[in-house]
CSV table of C-alpha atoms and ligand atoms in Angstrom, one decimal:
chain,number,residue,atom,x,y,z
D,4,MET,CA,121.8,101.1,123.0
D,5,VAL,CA,123.8,103.5,125.1
D,6,GLY,CA,122.3,106.9,125.8
D,7,GLY,CA,119.7,106.4,123.1
D,8,LYS,CA,122.4,105.7,120.5
D,9,ARG,CA,123.4,102.4,118.9
D,10,ALA,CA,126.6,101.0,120.6
D,11,ILE,CA,129.7,100.5,118.6
D,12,PHE,CA,131.2,97.1,119.3
D,13,PHE,CA,134.9,97.4,118.9
D,14,ASP,CA,135.5,94.9,121.7
D,15,GLY,CA,135.6,91.8,119.4
D,16,PRO,CA,139.1,90.7,120.4
D,17,GLY,CA,137.7,90.1,123.9
D,18,GLY,CA,134.8,88.1,122.5
D,19,SER,CA,132.5,88.7,119.4
D,20,GLN,CA,128.8,89.1,119.3
D,21,VAL,CA,126.8,86.1,118.1
D,22,PRO,CA,124.2,85.8,115.3
D,23,LEU,CA,120.7,84.7,116.2
D,24,THR,CA,121.3,81.3,114.7
D,25,VAL,CA,124.0,80.6,117.3
D,26,ALA,CA,121.8,81.6,120.2
D,27,ARG,CA,118.9,79.5,118.7
D,28,ALA,CA,121.2,76.4,118.3
D,29,VAL,CA,122.2,76.6,122.0
D,30,SER,CA,118.6,77.0,123.1
D,31,ASP,CA,117.4,74.3,120.7
D,32,TYR,CA,119.9,71.8,122.1
D,33,LEU,CA,119.0,72.6,125.7
D,34,LEU,CA,115.2,72.5,125.1
D,35,HIS,CA,115.0,69.5,122.7
D,36,HIS,CA,118.1,67.3,122.9
D,37,ASN,CA,119.7,67.8,126.3
D,38,ALA,CA,121.3,64.6,127.7
D,39,ASN,CA,124.6,62.9,128.6
D,40,THR,CA,126.3,60.7,126.0
D,41,GLY,CA,126.4,57.0,125.3
D,42,MET,CA,122.8,55.7,125.9
D,43,ASP,CA,120.1,54.3,123.7
D,44,PHE,CA,117.4,56.9,124.4
D,45,ALA,CA,116.6,59.6,121.9
D,46,THR,CA,118.3,62.6,123.4
D,47,SER,CA,121.5,60.7,124.3
D,48,VAL,CA,121.7,59.4,120.7
D,49,GLU,CA,121.1,62.9,119.4
D,50,THR,CA,123.8,64.3,121.7
D,51,ASP,CA,126.3,61.7,120.4
D,52,GLU,CA,125.4,62.7,116.8
D,53,LEU,CA,125.7,66.3,117.6
D,54,ILE,CA,129.3,65.8,119.0
D,55,HIS,CA,130.4,64.1,115.8
D,56,GLU,CA,128.6,66.7,113.5
D,57,SER,CA,130.2,69.6,115.4
D,58,LEU,CA,133.6,68.0,115.3
D,59,GLN,CA,133.2,67.8,111.5
D,60,ALA,CA,132.2,71.4,111.4
D,61,CYS,CA,135.3,72.3,113.3
D,62,ALA,CA,137.4,70.2,111.0
D,63,ASP,CA,136.0,72.1,108.0
D,64,PHE,CA,136.8,75.3,109.9
D,65,ILE,CA,140.5,74.6,110.5
D,66,GLY,CA,141.1,72.6,107.4
D,67,CYS,CA,142.0,69.2,108.9
D,68,ILE,CA,140.9,65.9,107.3
D,69,ASP,CA,140.2,63.8,110.5
D,70,PRO,CA,137.6,65.4,112.8
D,71,LEU,CA,138.7,63.1,115.6
D,72,GLU,CA,142.0,65.1,115.8
D,73,ILE,CA,140.0,68.0,117.4
D,74,ALA,CA,139.1,68.2,121.1
D,75,PHE,CA,136.6,70.6,122.7
D,76,GLY,CA,137.4,72.2,126.0
D,77,GLN,CA,136.4,75.0,128.3
D,78,ASN,CA,138.6,77.6,126.5
D,79,MET,CA,142.0,77.9,124.8
D,80,THR,CA,143.9,78.5,128.1
D,81,SER,CA,142.6,75.4,129.8
D,82,LEU,CA,143.3,73.2,126.7
D,83,ASN,CA,146.8,74.7,126.3
D,84,ILE,CA,147.6,74.0,130.0
D,85,GLN,CA,146.4,70.4,129.4
D,86,LEU,CA,148.6,70.1,126.3
D,87,ALA,CA,151.6,71.6,128.0
D,88,SER,CA,151.3,69.3,131.0
D,89,ALA,CA,151.0,66.2,128.7
D,90,LEU,CA,154.0,67.3,126.6
D,91,SER,CA,156.1,68.2,129.6
D,92,ARG,CA,156.0,64.6,130.8
D,93,THR,CA,157.9,63.7,127.6
D,94,TRP,CA,160.7,66.2,128.1
D,95,GLY,CA,163.7,66.5,130.3
D,96,GLU,CA,166.9,68.4,131.1
D,97,GLY,CA,168.8,69.5,128.0
D,98,ASP,CA,165.5,70.0,126.0
D,99,GLU,CA,164.5,73.6,125.1
D,100,VAL,CA,161.1,75.2,124.8
D,101,VAL,CA,160.7,78.5,122.8
D,102,VAL,CA,157.9,81.1,123.3
D,103,THR,CA,157.6,84.6,121.8
D,104,ARG,CA,157.3,88.0,123.4
D,105,LEU,CA,154.4,88.8,121.0
D,106,ASP,CA,152.1,86.1,122.4
D,107,HIS,CA,149.1,86.2,124.7
D,108,ASP,CA,150.1,84.7,128.1
D,109,GLY,CA,147.8,81.8,127.3
D,110,ASN,CA,150.5,80.6,124.9
D,111,VAL,CA,153.4,81.6,127.1
D,112,ARG,CA,152.8,80.7,130.7
D,113,PRO,CA,151.7,77.1,130.0
D,114,TRP,CA,155.1,76.6,128.3
D,115,VAL,CA,157.0,78.4,131.1
D,116,LEU,CA,155.4,76.0,133.6
D,117,ALA,CA,156.0,72.9,131.3
D,118,ALA,CA,159.7,73.9,131.1
D,119,GLU,CA,159.8,74.2,134.9
D,120,TRP,CA,158.1,70.9,135.5
D,121,SER,CA,160.3,69.0,133.0
D,122,GLY,CA,163.6,70.7,133.7
D,123,ALA,CA,163.8,72.0,130.1
D,124,THR,CA,165.3,75.4,129.3
D,125,LEU,CA,163.0,78.3,128.2
D,126,ARG,CA,163.9,80.7,125.4
D,127,LYS,CA,162.0,83.8,124.3
D,128,ILE,CA,161.8,85.2,120.7
D,129,ASP,CA,162.1,89.0,120.8
D,130,VAL,CA,160.0,91.5,118.9
D,131,ASN,CA,160.9,94.5,116.7
D,132,PRO,CA,159.5,97.4,118.8
D,133,GLU,CA,159.0,99.7,115.8
D,134,ASP,CA,156.3,97.6,114.2
D,135,CYS,CA,155.6,94.8,116.7
D,136,THR,CA,156.7,92.0,114.4
D,137,LEU,CA,158.8,89.0,115.5
D,138,ASP,CA,162.5,89.5,115.2
D,139,MET,CA,163.5,86.9,112.7
D,140,LYS,CA,167.2,87.0,113.9
D,141,SER,CA,165.9,86.1,117.3
D,142,VAL,CA,163.8,83.3,115.8
D,143,ILE,CA,166.8,81.8,114.1
D,144,GLY,CA,168.9,82.3,117.2
D,145,SER,CA,166.4,80.7,119.6
D,146,ILE,CA,165.6,77.5,117.7
D,147,SER,CA,168.2,74.7,117.6
D,148,GLU,CA,168.5,70.9,117.6
D,149,LYS,CA,167.8,71.1,121.4
D,150,THR,CA,164.4,72.6,120.8
D,151,VAL,CA,161.4,70.3,121.5
D,152,LEU,CA,158.6,72.9,121.1
D,153,VAL,CA,158.0,76.3,119.6
D,154,ALA,CA,154.8,78.1,120.8
D,155,LEU,CA,153.7,81.0,118.6
D,156,GLY,CA,150.6,83.0,117.7
D,157,ALA,CA,149.1,83.3,114.3
D,158,ALA,CA,148.1,86.9,115.1
D,159,SER,CA,148.7,89.2,118.0
D,160,ASN,CA,145.6,90.2,120.0
D,161,LEU,CA,147.4,93.6,120.8
D,162,SER,CA,149.2,94.8,117.8
D,163,GLY,CA,147.3,92.7,115.2
D,164,THR,CA,150.6,91.4,113.7
D,165,ILE,CA,150.1,88.3,111.6
D,166,ASN,CA,153.1,86.0,111.9
D,167,ASP,CA,154.7,84.0,109.1
D,168,VAL,CA,153.7,80.8,110.8
D,169,LYS,CA,154.6,78.6,107.8
D,170,LYS,CA,158.1,79.8,107.8
D,171,ILE,CA,158.7,79.4,111.5
D,172,VAL,CA,157.1,75.9,111.3
D,173,GLU,CA,159.6,75.0,108.5
D,174,ILE,CA,162.5,76.3,110.6
D,175,SER,CA,161.3,74.4,113.7
D,176,HIS,CA,160.7,71.2,111.8
D,177,GLU,CA,164.2,71.3,110.3
D,178,PHE,CA,165.5,70.9,113.9
D,179,GLY,CA,162.8,68.3,114.8
D,180,ALA,CA,160.9,70.6,117.1
D,181,GLU,CA,157.1,70.6,117.3
D,182,VAL,CA,155.0,73.8,116.9
D,183,VAL,CA,151.9,74.8,118.7
D,184,VAL,CA,150.0,77.7,117.1
D,185,ASP,CA,147.6,80.0,119.0
D,186,ALA,CA,145.0,81.0,116.4
D,187,VAL,CA,142.6,82.6,118.8
D,188,HIS,CA,143.0,86.1,117.4
D,189,TYR,CA,143.4,84.9,113.8
D,190,ALA,CA,140.3,82.8,113.6
D,191,PRO,CA,137.6,85.5,113.1
D,192,HIS,CA,139.7,87.4,110.5
D,193,SER,CA,141.3,84.8,108.2
D,194,LEU,CA,140.9,81.2,107.1
D,195,ILE,CA,142.8,78.7,109.3
D,196,ASP,CA,144.5,75.9,107.3
D,197,VAL,CA,146.4,73.6,109.5
D,198,GLY,CA,147.8,71.7,106.5
D,199,ASP,CA,149.2,74.9,105.0
D,200,PHE,CA,150.6,76.2,108.4
D,201,GLY,CA,152.2,72.7,108.8
D,202,CYS,CA,152.0,73.0,112.6
D,203,ASP,CA,151.6,70.1,115.0
D,204,TYR,CA,149.0,71.6,117.3
D,205,LEU,CA,146.6,74.6,117.0
D,206,LEU,CA,144.2,76.2,119.4
D,207,CYS,CA,141.3,78.6,119.0
D,208,SER,CA,138.2,79.8,120.8
D,209,PRO,CA,134.7,79.8,119.2
D,210,TYR,CA,133.6,82.8,121.4
D,211,LYS,CA,136.0,84.9,119.3
D,212,PHE,CA,134.5,83.8,116.1
D,213,PHE,CA,130.8,84.4,116.7
D,214,GLY,CA,130.2,81.3,118.8
D,215,PRO,CA,129.7,80.5,122.5
D,216,HIS,CA,132.3,80.3,125.2
D,217,GLN,CA,134.4,77.3,124.3
D,218,GLY,CA,137.9,76.2,123.2
D,219,LEU,CA,139.2,74.0,120.5
D,220,LEU,CA,142.5,72.0,120.4
D,221,TRP,CA,143.7,70.3,117.2
D,222,GLY,CA,146.7,68.0,117.1
D,223,LYS,CA,148.1,65.5,114.7
D,224,GLY,CA,146.2,62.2,115.4
D,225,GLU,CA,149.3,60.1,116.2
D,226,ARG,CA,150.4,62.6,118.9
D,227,MET,CA,146.9,63.2,120.3
D,228,SER,CA,146.6,59.4,120.7
D,229,GLU,CA,149.9,58.7,122.4
D,230,LEU,CA,150.6,61.8,124.6
D,231,PRO,CA,150.2,61.1,128.3
D,232,VAL,CA,147.2,63.3,128.9
D,233,ALA,CA,145.7,63.4,132.4
D,234,LYS,CA,142.4,61.5,132.3
D,235,LEU,CA,140.2,59.3,134.4
D,236,ARG,CA,140.4,55.5,134.4
D,237,VAL,CA,136.7,55.3,133.4
D,238,SER,CA,137.0,57.7,130.5
D,239,SER,CA,137.7,56.6,126.9
D,240,ASP,CA,141.3,56.3,125.7
D,241,GLU,CA,140.2,57.1,122.1
D,242,ILE,CA,140.8,60.5,120.5
D,243,PRO,CA,139.5,63.0,120.9
D,244,PHE,CA,137.6,61.9,124.1
D,245,ARG,CA,140.8,61.1,126.1
D,246,TRP,CA,141.4,64.9,125.9
D,247,MET,CA,137.8,65.9,126.7
D,248,THR,CA,137.8,65.5,130.5
D,249,GLY,CA,134.4,65.3,132.3
D,250,THR,CA,131.1,66.2,130.8
D,251,GLN,CA,131.3,68.7,128.0
D,252,SER,CA,129.2,71.7,127.0
D,253,HIS,CA,127.1,70.0,124.4
D,254,GLU,CA,125.1,73.2,124.0
D,255,GLY,CA,128.4,75.0,123.3
D,256,MET,CA,129.2,72.5,120.6
D,257,ALA,CA,125.8,73.1,119.0
D,258,GLY,CA,126.5,76.9,119.1
D,259,THR,CA,130.0,76.4,117.7
D,260,MET,CA,128.7,74.4,114.8
D,261,ALA,CA,126.1,77.2,114.1
D,262,ALA,CA,128.8,79.8,114.2
D,263,ILE,CA,130.8,77.9,111.6
D,264,ASP,CA,127.6,77.5,109.5
D,265,HIS,CA,127.0,81.2,109.8
D,266,LEU,CA,130.4,82.0,108.4
D,267,ALA,CA,129.8,79.4,105.6
D,268,TRP,CA,126.5,81.2,104.9
D,269,ILE,CA,128.4,84.5,104.5
D,270,GLY,CA,130.6,82.7,102.0
D,271,ARG,CA,127.6,81.4,100.0
D,272,VAL,CA,125.7,84.7,100.0
D,273,SER,CA,128.7,86.9,99.2
D,274,SER,CA,129.9,84.7,96.4
D,275,GLY,CA,126.4,84.0,95.1
D,276,GLN,CA,127.3,80.3,95.0
D,277,GLY,CA,124.7,78.4,97.1
D,278,GLY,CA,126.0,74.9,96.3
D,279,LEU,CA,129.5,75.3,97.9
D,280,THR,CA,130.6,72.7,100.4
D,281,ARG,CA,131.2,74.1,103.9
D,282,ARG,CA,134.9,74.4,103.5
D,283,GLU,CA,134.6,76.0,100.1
D,284,ALA,CA,132.1,78.5,101.5
D,285,LEU,CA,134.5,79.3,104.4
D,286,VAL,CA,137.2,80.1,101.8
D,287,GLU,CA,134.8,82.5,100.1
D,288,ALA,CA,133.7,84.0,103.4
D,289,PHE,CA,137.1,84.8,104.7
D,290,SER,CA,138.2,86.3,101.3
D,291,HIS,CA,135.2,88.7,101.6
D,292,ILE,CA,135.8,89.3,105.3
D,293,GLU,CA,139.4,90.2,104.7
D,294,ASP,CA,138.6,92.7,102.0
D,295,HIS,CA,136.0,94.4,104.2
D,296,GLU,CA,138.1,94.4,107.4
D,297,ARG,CA,141.2,95.7,105.6
D,298,GLU,CA,139.3,98.6,104.2
D,299,LEU,CA,138.1,99.6,107.6
D,300,CYS,CA,141.5,99.0,109.2
D,301,GLY,CA,143.3,101.1,106.7
D,302,ARG,CA,140.8,104.0,107.3
D,303,MET,CA,141.1,103.7,111.1
D,304,ILE,CA,144.9,103.7,111.0
D,305,GLU,CA,144.9,106.7,108.6
D,306,GLY,CA,142.4,108.6,110.8
D,307,LEU,CA,144.3,107.8,114.1
D,308,MET,CA,147.6,108.8,112.6
D,309,SER,CA,146.3,112.3,111.8
D,310,ILE,CA,145.8,112.9,115.5
D,311,GLU,CA,148.9,114.7,116.8
D,312,GLY,CA,151.0,112.8,119.3
D,313,LEU,CA,149.0,109.5,118.9
D,314,LYS,CA,151.2,106.4,118.6
D,315,ILE,CA,149.9,103.2,117.0
D,316,TRP,CA,151.7,100.0,118.3
D,317,GLY,CA,152.0,97.8,115.2
D,318,ILE,CA,152.2,97.9,111.5
D,319,THR,CA,150.8,101.2,110.0
D,320,ASP,CA,152.1,101.1,106.4
D,321,PRO,CA,149.0,100.7,104.2
D,322,LYS,CA,151.1,98.6,101.8
D,323,ARG,CA,151.6,96.1,104.6
D,324,ILE,CA,147.9,95.8,105.5
D,325,THR,CA,147.8,92.0,104.8
D,326,GLU,CA,150.5,91.5,107.5
D,327,ARG,CA,148.1,92.6,110.2
D,328,ALA,CA,144.6,91.9,111.6
D,329,PRO,CA,142.3,94.8,112.0
D,330,THR,CA,143.1,95.2,115.7
D,331,ILE,CA,144.6,98.6,116.5
D,332,SER,CA,146.3,99.5,119.8
D,333,PHE,CA,147.5,103.0,120.6
D,334,THR,CA,148.6,105.5,123.2
D,335,HIS,CA,148.5,109.2,123.6
D,336,PRO,CA,150.8,111.2,125.9
D,337,ARG,CA,147.9,113.5,127.1
D,338,ILE,CA,145.4,110.8,128.2
D,339,SER,CA,145.8,107.4,129.8
D,340,ALA,CA,144.4,104.4,128.0
D,341,SER,CA,142.0,103.6,130.8
D,342,GLU,CA,140.6,107.2,130.9
D,343,LEU,CA,140.2,107.2,127.1
D,344,GLY,CA,138.4,103.8,127.4
D,345,ARG,CA,136.1,105.1,130.1
D,346,LYS,CA,135.2,108.2,128.1
D,347,LEU,CA,134.5,106.2,125.0
D,348,ALA,CA,132.4,103.8,127.0
D,349,GLU,CA,130.2,106.8,128.1
D,350,ARG,CA,129.7,107.6,124.4
D,351,GLY,CA,128.7,104.0,123.7
D,352,VAL,CA,132.0,102.9,122.1
D,353,PHE,CA,133.1,99.5,123.5
D,354,VAL,CA,136.9,99.2,123.5
D,355,TRP,CA,139.5,97.8,125.9
D,356,ALA,CA,142.3,99.4,127.8
D,357,GLY,CA,145.3,97.5,129.3
D,358,ASN,CA,147.5,94.6,128.2
D,359,PHE,CA,144.8,92.0,127.3
D,360,TYR,CA,147.1,89.4,128.8
D,361,ALA,CA,149.7,90.1,126.0
D,362,LEU,CA,152.0,90.9,129.0
D,363,GLU,CA,155.3,89.9,127.4
D,364,LEU,CA,154.6,92.5,124.7
D,365,THR,CA,153.6,95.4,126.9
D,366,GLU,CA,156.6,94.7,129.1
D,367,ALA,CA,158.9,94.5,126.0
D,368,LEU,CA,157.5,97.9,124.8
D,369,ASP,CA,157.7,99.4,128.3
D,370,LEU,CA,154.0,100.0,128.4
D,371,GLU,CA,153.2,98.6,131.8
D,372,PRO,CA,151.2,99.2,133.9
D,373,GLU,CA,148.9,101.4,131.9
D,374,GLY,CA,149.0,99.5,128.6
D,375,VAL,CA,147.2,100.6,125.4
D,376,LEU,CA,143.7,101.4,124.1
D,377,ARG,CA,142.6,98.7,121.7
D,378,ALA,CA,139.9,99.0,119.1
D,379,GLY,CA,139.2,95.6,117.4
D,380,LEU,CA,137.2,95.5,114.2
D,381,LEU,CA,135.2,92.5,113.0
D,382,HIS,CA,133.2,91.9,109.8
D,383,TYR,CA,130.0,93.2,111.4
D,384,ASN,CA,131.5,96.7,111.9
D,385,THR,CA,130.9,99.5,109.4
D,386,GLY,CA,132.7,102.5,107.9
D,387,GLU,CA,130.3,104.8,109.6
D,388,GLU,CA,131.3,103.3,113.0
D,389,VAL,CA,135.0,103.9,112.2
D,390,GLU,CA,134.3,107.5,111.3
D,391,GLU,CA,132.3,108.0,114.5
D,392,PHE,CA,135.0,106.4,116.6
D,393,LEU,CA,137.7,108.7,115.0
D,394,HIS,CA,135.5,111.7,115.7
D,395,HIS,CA,135.1,110.7,119.4
D,396,VAL,CA,138.8,109.9,119.9
D,397,GLY,CA,139.8,113.2,118.4
D,398,GLU,CA,137.2,115.2,120.4
D,399,ILE,CA,138.2,113.5,123.7
D,400,ILE,CA,141.9,114.0,123.2
D,401,GLU,CA,141.4,117.7,122.3
D,402,SER,CA,139.1,118.4,125.2
H,523,PLP,C1,145.6,85.6,121.2
H,523,PLP,C2,144.9,85.0,122.3
H,523,PLP,N1,145.3,83.8,122.8
H,523,PLP,C3,144.7,83.2,123.8
H,523,PLP,C4,143.6,83.7,124.4
H,523,PLP,C5,143.0,83.0,125.6
H,523,PLP,O1,141.8,82.4,125.1
H,523,PLP,P1,140.7,81.8,126.1
H,523,PLP,O2,139.9,82.9,126.7
H,523,PLP,O3,139.9,80.9,125.2
H,523,PLP,O4,141.4,81.0,127.1
H,523,PLP,C6,143.1,85.0,124.0
H,523,PLP,C7,142.0,85.6,124.7
H,523,PLP,O5,141.8,86.8,124.6
H,523,PLP,C8,143.8,85.6,122.9
H,523,PLP,O6,143.3,86.8,122.5
C-alpha cells in the first residue's frame, strides 16, 4: 500500500513478485530440511533429493530432456561470466565473437571480456532504431565462418522486442558457430523451448519468473561436460555440479521449483485440465499468459500513444503485438524519465527509469545519460491498473 492505495507493480522486469507457495517453499526448506549435501542423515538426503527434483522442474520449464544439463547459480550474470571464461579458453586469434546492441550488458560484457582474454575479434549486430528490432542485414554481415559464438537475447528488457532466435541460430549453425541465448526477459512471458530455439546455451533468472534470487544455465550435455570451467579439485567433475561452484542456495532451488509449479498450476486451472504433466501445464499457462499480457500491452501502447509528444521505443503496431513482450519504454520531451518515475512512485506506481543495463541500446538510440521510463507488465497485472497508470502519466505530463 502507498498512501492508503494499492500499489501498482509495473517493476516486473527488475524482478517479479512471488506467490505465497514460493515463500513457503523457501521457508519450509530452511525450517525442515536445511543441510549440506552428500551425507546419510535425513536432512542431507532430503537436500540431495531436492536438488534433483528442482533440476527436473527446471528441465520441464525450459523444455530440455536431461535435467543434468542445467546448472544453478547466483544469477544470470555470474553464470554467463563463468560460461564466457570457460569458452574463452577454447578460442584464439582469428576467431570472432558476435554480440548485439539490443542485449542487456549481462550478455554483452562477458563476451567482450572473453574476446579480450582469448585474442578473438568482437563484432556487434546493429538495431533498427525505428522499432528496436535487430537489423537482419547486420546479422548476416556479422556472422561468418570465423564466428565461434553468437550471443543474443530472446527478448529485450528495454524495448520488449522478441528476436527470431530460431532463425539466427540456424544462420549461426550454418557457419559452425555456437549460440548463447539470454532468456531472462523472455521467461515470465512466453514458453522457453531450447529444442525449438536450437541454441547451444541458454540462461534465465527465476527471480524474474516469480521465484527467488537465483540464476539458471542450460547447455548441451557434451559441451557442459567438456568445457574447461574453473572449479575446485575437491568438487565433482560431473555435470551439472562441475558448474555449481561452492555451496548453493538450496532454499533458492526449493523456491524456484515452487515458482515453476505455480506456473503449471496456472496452466491446469486456466485450461480446466487437472491431469496435465508439468510441461503440458506450462504450455497451457503461457498460452493464457500471452493472451492476457498482449491485451494489456495493446491497451497501454494505445493509451500512451494518445499523449502528445510521447515516444515509445519499440514496436507499437498492434498487428505486431506477438513480436514484443509487454515491456514498454518511452520518453517525453517535457519531463525526464527519472522525474516521471519519481512522481509515479509518489502515486504508488512502481516503474523504472534509466537504461536497465541495456546500455548498448540506449547508446545506439542516443538516450544516454537519462534513458527511458519503463513500465513492465506481468500476468498478475490488470486492465484497471493499466487505465490508472495511463491516467497518472497523462496528468503528470500535463501538469
Ligand atoms: C535481459 C536481461 N538479461 C540479463 C539480466 C541479468 O540477470 P541477473 O540479474 O540474473 O544477473 C537481466 C536483469 O535485469 C535482464 O533483464
